[in-house]
Amino acid sequence: MNTNMHAGRTNFGQYPYSIVEGGLRHAAESANPRQNQLLASLSEPVLSRLLPHLERVEMSVGDVIYQFGSQSQHVWFPADSIVSLIYDMEDGASAEVAIVGNEGMIGVGLFMAGETMPGLATVQCAGHGYRLSARILNEEFERSTDLQHALLCYTQALIVEIAQNAVCNRHHPISKQLCRCLLLSLDRSTGNEMALTHEMIANSLGVRRECVTVAAGKLRAEGLIDYKRGHITVLDREGLEAHSCECYAVVKGTFDRLLPCRNEDHGDDAYSGGSHYQPARPGVRNGYLRAMR
């Protein structure tokens, strides 16, 4: 596949990127689309119809999957990569509204009659994923209530994440926001170490890098995390959850409720990506679910 590279710049830094159809690179390794939990949750007949059309693609840090106003012909299902959904302001400021990892899909607007893409979707953590033609997805969406249910439940969970992130960024201190940010990234990672810089986190939260450095220093002093240039390691997940605000548990509880794992339906290798998804803290999650009823 030919890739048209352009010099792009957002507040997330200068990088070469490949525009929309421009070509996340193919990988030679064997494909296992069930590494994506949304795909793995589908019934066998639905997944078997989609499998021949899924393309395994490499996703490098800084690759732009879509940008504001662009028209995309594909949706993406990350396996062990993480994609950041970003919105820019007229004055050049930008902030992350959500992240997507192996629990979900990029391009929900394409099965909701959206002709153009909102905001910017760029790869935050490198890995691979699976690309599917929007035409194939929409044909199966019209045919299968199973796929309709899965995608609509995921979209609802994504909306909750976006809304909760907005509330958290407005009302909670940076230390709490940092905990939420790290936990959400950890849930979508395959290990305790994440390729994140203080500058990337600051841009995601819409704050100054110095504020993130101070907050991260306090977490390290308490033995919750450690970091070196370009990498953050979570040492104590439970401690990090205890320091987080309720926003993480709300988002986590929503994904747990709407997108239950169906690993038992697909064998032990269904989620070989090995994400850290765990049930949310029972007390907070149960209180949230009672409020939703």
XYZ file of C-alpha atoms in Angstrom:
293
model
C 0.000 0.000 0.000
C 1.294 3.420 -0.941
C 1.409 5.894 1.895
C 1.215 9.630 1.313
C 3.155 11.261 4.124
C 2.537 14.866 5.133
C 4.121 17.124 7.736
C 1.409 17.614 10.309
C 1.215 19.517 13.537
C -1.245 19.574 16.402
C -0.679 20.510 20.013
C 0.324 16.891 20.452
C 3.588 17.619 18.684
C 5.261 17.587 15.272
C 5.144 14.265 13.498
C 4.898 12.744 10.031
C 1.494 11.187 9.575
C -0.515 9.231 7.072
C -3.901 10.770 6.311
C -7.034 8.631 6.705
C -6.918 6.213 3.743
C -3.225 7.054 3.444
C -2.038 3.962 4.955
C -1.398 2.510 8.304
C 1.162 -0.082 7.349
C 0.356 -3.756 6.911
C 2.107 -6.276 9.128
C 3.278 -9.706 8.104
C 2.400 -11.441 11.364
C -0.587 -13.753 11.643
C -3.866 -12.026 12.400
C -6.107 -12.671 15.396
C -8.986 -10.175 15.301
C -10.365 -11.574 18.563
C -7.641 -9.593 20.298
C -10.172 -6.793 19.973
C -12.818 -7.358 22.628
C -15.631 -5.796 20.609
C -14.988 -8.214 17.755
C -14.554 -11.121 20.174
C -17.951 -10.387 21.735
C -19.755 -10.956 18.432
C -21.540 -14.222 17.726
C -19.640 -16.726 15.624
C -21.839 -16.328 12.504
C -21.406 -12.539 12.496
C -17.677 -12.659 13.140
C -17.155 -15.336 10.481
C -18.772 -13.053 7.896
C -16.518 -10.129 8.893
C -13.231 -12.050 9.207
C -12.427 -12.250 5.461
C -12.707 -8.463 5.222
C -10.601 -7.509 8.261
C -7.123 -6.212 7.412
C -4.343 -6.340 9.987
C -2.514 -2.990 10.073
C 0.388 -1.595 12.034
C -0.349 1.604 13.949
C 2.622 3.821 14.834
C 2.685 6.709 17.308
C 1.505 9.870 15.565
C -0.374 8.132 12.750
C -3.574 10.066 12.067
C -6.536 7.807 11.397
C -8.860 10.676 10.602
C -8.995 14.440 11.049
C -11.798 16.969 11.283
C -13.989 17.107 8.191
C -12.350 14.153 6.456
C -14.321 11.372 4.814
C -13.246 7.893 5.819
C -14.138 4.622 4.159
C -12.963 2.394 7.006
C -13.404 1.718 10.705
C -10.560 0.509 12.942
C -10.494 -2.062 15.744
C -7.308 -1.656 17.865
C -5.706 -4.817 19.239
C -2.755 -3.681 21.349
C -2.591 -0.048 20.236
C -4.301 2.974 21.812
C -5.894 5.811 19.835
C -6.549 9.279 21.224
C -9.670 11.209 20.170
C -8.850 14.918 20.191
C -10.764 18.136 19.597
C -9.065 21.375 18.563
C -10.186 24.932 19.262
C -9.896 27.915 16.930
C -7.117 29.418 19.053
C -5.001 26.276 18.632
C -5.748 24.750 22.028
C -6.678 21.082 22.055
C -7.742 18.399 24.508
C -8.354 14.677 24.473
C -12.001 13.663 24.881
C -11.553 9.866 24.987
C -9.181 7.026 24.190
C -9.922 3.821 22.316
C -8.048 0.562 22.785
C -8.821 -3.108 22.341
C -12.237 -2.628 23.941
C -13.663 -0.655 21.037
C -13.683 0.822 17.565
C -12.705 4.078 15.841
C -15.262 5.512 13.435
C -18.631 5.070 15.159
C -20.065 7.902 13.056
C -19.833 5.761 9.931
C -22.679 3.465 10.997
C -24.696 6.416 12.345
C -25.100 8.173 8.962
C -22.199 10.541 9.562
C -20.589 11.622 6.294
C -17.566 13.372 7.800
C -15.425 12.676 10.848
C -15.345 14.935 13.924
C -12.141 15.983 15.610
C -8.848 14.132 15.249
C -7.979 10.496 15.921
C -4.274 9.834 16.334
C -2.320 6.838 17.599
C -1.108 7.408 21.165
C 0.532 4.021 21.822
C 1.925 1.950 18.966
C 0.692 -1.522 18.152
C -1.597 -3.071 15.603
C -5.274 -3.265 14.820
C -7.787 -4.346 12.193
C -9.339 -2.240 9.479
C -12.751 -2.901 7.981
C -14.565 -1.289 5.076
C -17.393 0.939 6.270
C -19.526 -0.510 3.484
C -19.066 -4.056 4.798
C -19.778 -2.899 8.351
C -22.980 -1.120 7.347
C -24.199 -4.088 5.311
C -23.696 -6.392 8.303
C -25.183 -3.760 10.634
C -28.416 -3.779 8.607
C -28.426 -7.580 8.618
C -27.446 -8.477 12.180
C -29.165 -7.420 15.402
C -26.173 -8.901 17.230
C -23.830 -6.385 15.616
C -26.341 -3.573 16.118
C -26.536 -4.320 19.835
C -22.741 -4.532 20.245
C -21.995 -1.294 18.373
C -24.800 0.709 19.980
C -23.785 -0.450 23.465
C -20.177 0.511 22.731
C -21.282 3.917 21.415
C -23.263 4.543 24.605
C -20.228 3.615 26.708
C -18.042 5.924 24.625
C -20.492 8.797 25.124
C -20.346 8.232 28.889
C -16.534 8.288 28.770
C -16.501 11.556 26.809
C -19.034 13.190 29.150
C -17.307 11.981 32.323
C -13.900 13.145 31.076
C -15.364 16.603 30.439
C -16.822 16.792 33.961
C -13.588 15.505 35.503
C -11.426 18.012 33.632
C -13.705 20.832 34.767
C -14.196 19.977 38.444
C -11.385 17.731 39.709
C -7.757 18.580 40.532
C -4.993 17.580 38.159
C -3.788 14.845 40.519
C -7.163 13.091 40.233
C -7.291 13.626 36.479
C -3.829 12.113 36.129
C -4.892 8.979 38.029
C -7.929 8.612 35.775
C -5.826 9.107 32.660
C -3.252 6.510 33.729
C -5.871 3.940 34.745
C -7.806 4.253 31.490
C -4.572 3.833 29.526
C -3.507 0.916 31.720
C -6.823 -0.850 31.066
C -6.045 -0.767 27.363
C -2.373 -1.759 27.671
C -0.745 -5.182 27.641
C 1.641 -4.456 30.526
C 2.249 -2.138 33.459
C 4.560 0.117 31.446
C 3.079 2.685 29.060
C 4.830 4.825 26.464
C 3.560 8.175 27.747
C 5.384 11.437 28.326
C 4.371 14.211 30.702
C 3.856 16.457 27.688
C 1.481 13.971 26.047
C -0.561 13.717 29.247
C -0.586 17.504 29.677
C -1.908 17.954 26.139
C -4.509 15.258 26.743
C -5.767 17.014 29.872
C -5.388 20.522 28.465
C -3.007 21.662 31.239
C 0.625 22.770 31.526
C 3.307 20.085 31.503
C 4.734 21.395 34.772
C 1.428 20.621 36.508
C 1.575 17.006 35.330
C 5.214 16.721 36.441
C 4.330 17.879 39.957
C 1.338 15.521 40.201
C 3.336 12.584 38.813
C 6.144 13.305 41.272
C 3.728 12.972 44.186
C 2.416 9.661 42.871
C 5.970 8.380 42.488
C 6.865 9.505 46.000
C 3.977 7.389 47.296
C 5.217 4.352 45.369
C 2.241 4.223 42.991
C 4.106 4.845 39.746
C 7.610 5.239 38.403
C 8.719 6.964 35.252
C 11.662 7.554 33.025
C 11.937 9.478 29.805
C 8.955 8.582 27.632
C 7.629 5.762 29.839
C 5.402 5.479 32.914
C 5.141 2.271 34.955
C 2.236 1.602 37.300
C 3.566 -0.078 40.458
C 0.396 -0.164 42.560
C -2.868 -0.283 40.631
C -5.084 -0.506 43.718
C -3.337 2.469 45.257
C -3.783 4.431 42.035
C -7.513 3.610 42.016
C -7.785 4.753 45.623
C -6.228 8.105 44.665
C -8.493 8.524 41.631
C -11.799 10.360 41.643
C -15.105 8.597 41.004
C -14.880 9.368 37.275
C -12.684 6.371 36.507
C -15.060 3.976 38.272
C -18.071 5.479 36.453
C -16.449 4.957 33.053
C -15.178 1.524 34.037
C -18.532 0.465 35.430
C -20.292 1.551 32.246
C -17.979 -0.490 30.021
C -18.322 -3.487 32.363
C -22.108 -3.253 32.227
C -22.562 -2.606 28.517
C -19.683 -4.659 27.116
C -19.393 -7.840 29.202
C -16.457 -10.035 28.236
C -17.387 -13.189 26.346
C -13.982 -14.822 26.506
C -15.562 -18.132 27.442
C -17.410 -18.183 24.128
C -14.268 -17.968 22.022
C -11.590 -19.973 23.788
C -8.551 -19.026 25.782
C -6.851 -17.097 22.983
C -9.704 -14.657 22.416
C -7.949 -11.820 24.206
C -4.322 -12.775 23.709
C -3.533 -9.075 23.798
C -3.773 -9.458 27.582
C -5.305 -6.153 28.592
C -5.703 -5.155 32.237
C -9.500 -4.852 32.161
C -10.815 -5.674 35.616
C -14.173 -5.128 37.334
C -14.570 -1.671 38.800
C -14.467 -1.222 42.575
C -17.712 -2.889 43.780
C -18.926 -0.128 46.094
C -18.578 2.678 43.563
C -19.830 0.591 40.656
C -22.912 -0.689 42.510
C -23.824 2.827 43.581
C -23.522 4.012 40.005
C -25.666 1.188 38.666
C -28.353 1.873 41.262
C -28.419 5.470 40.078
C -28.789 4.331 36.468
C -31.846 2.152 37.195
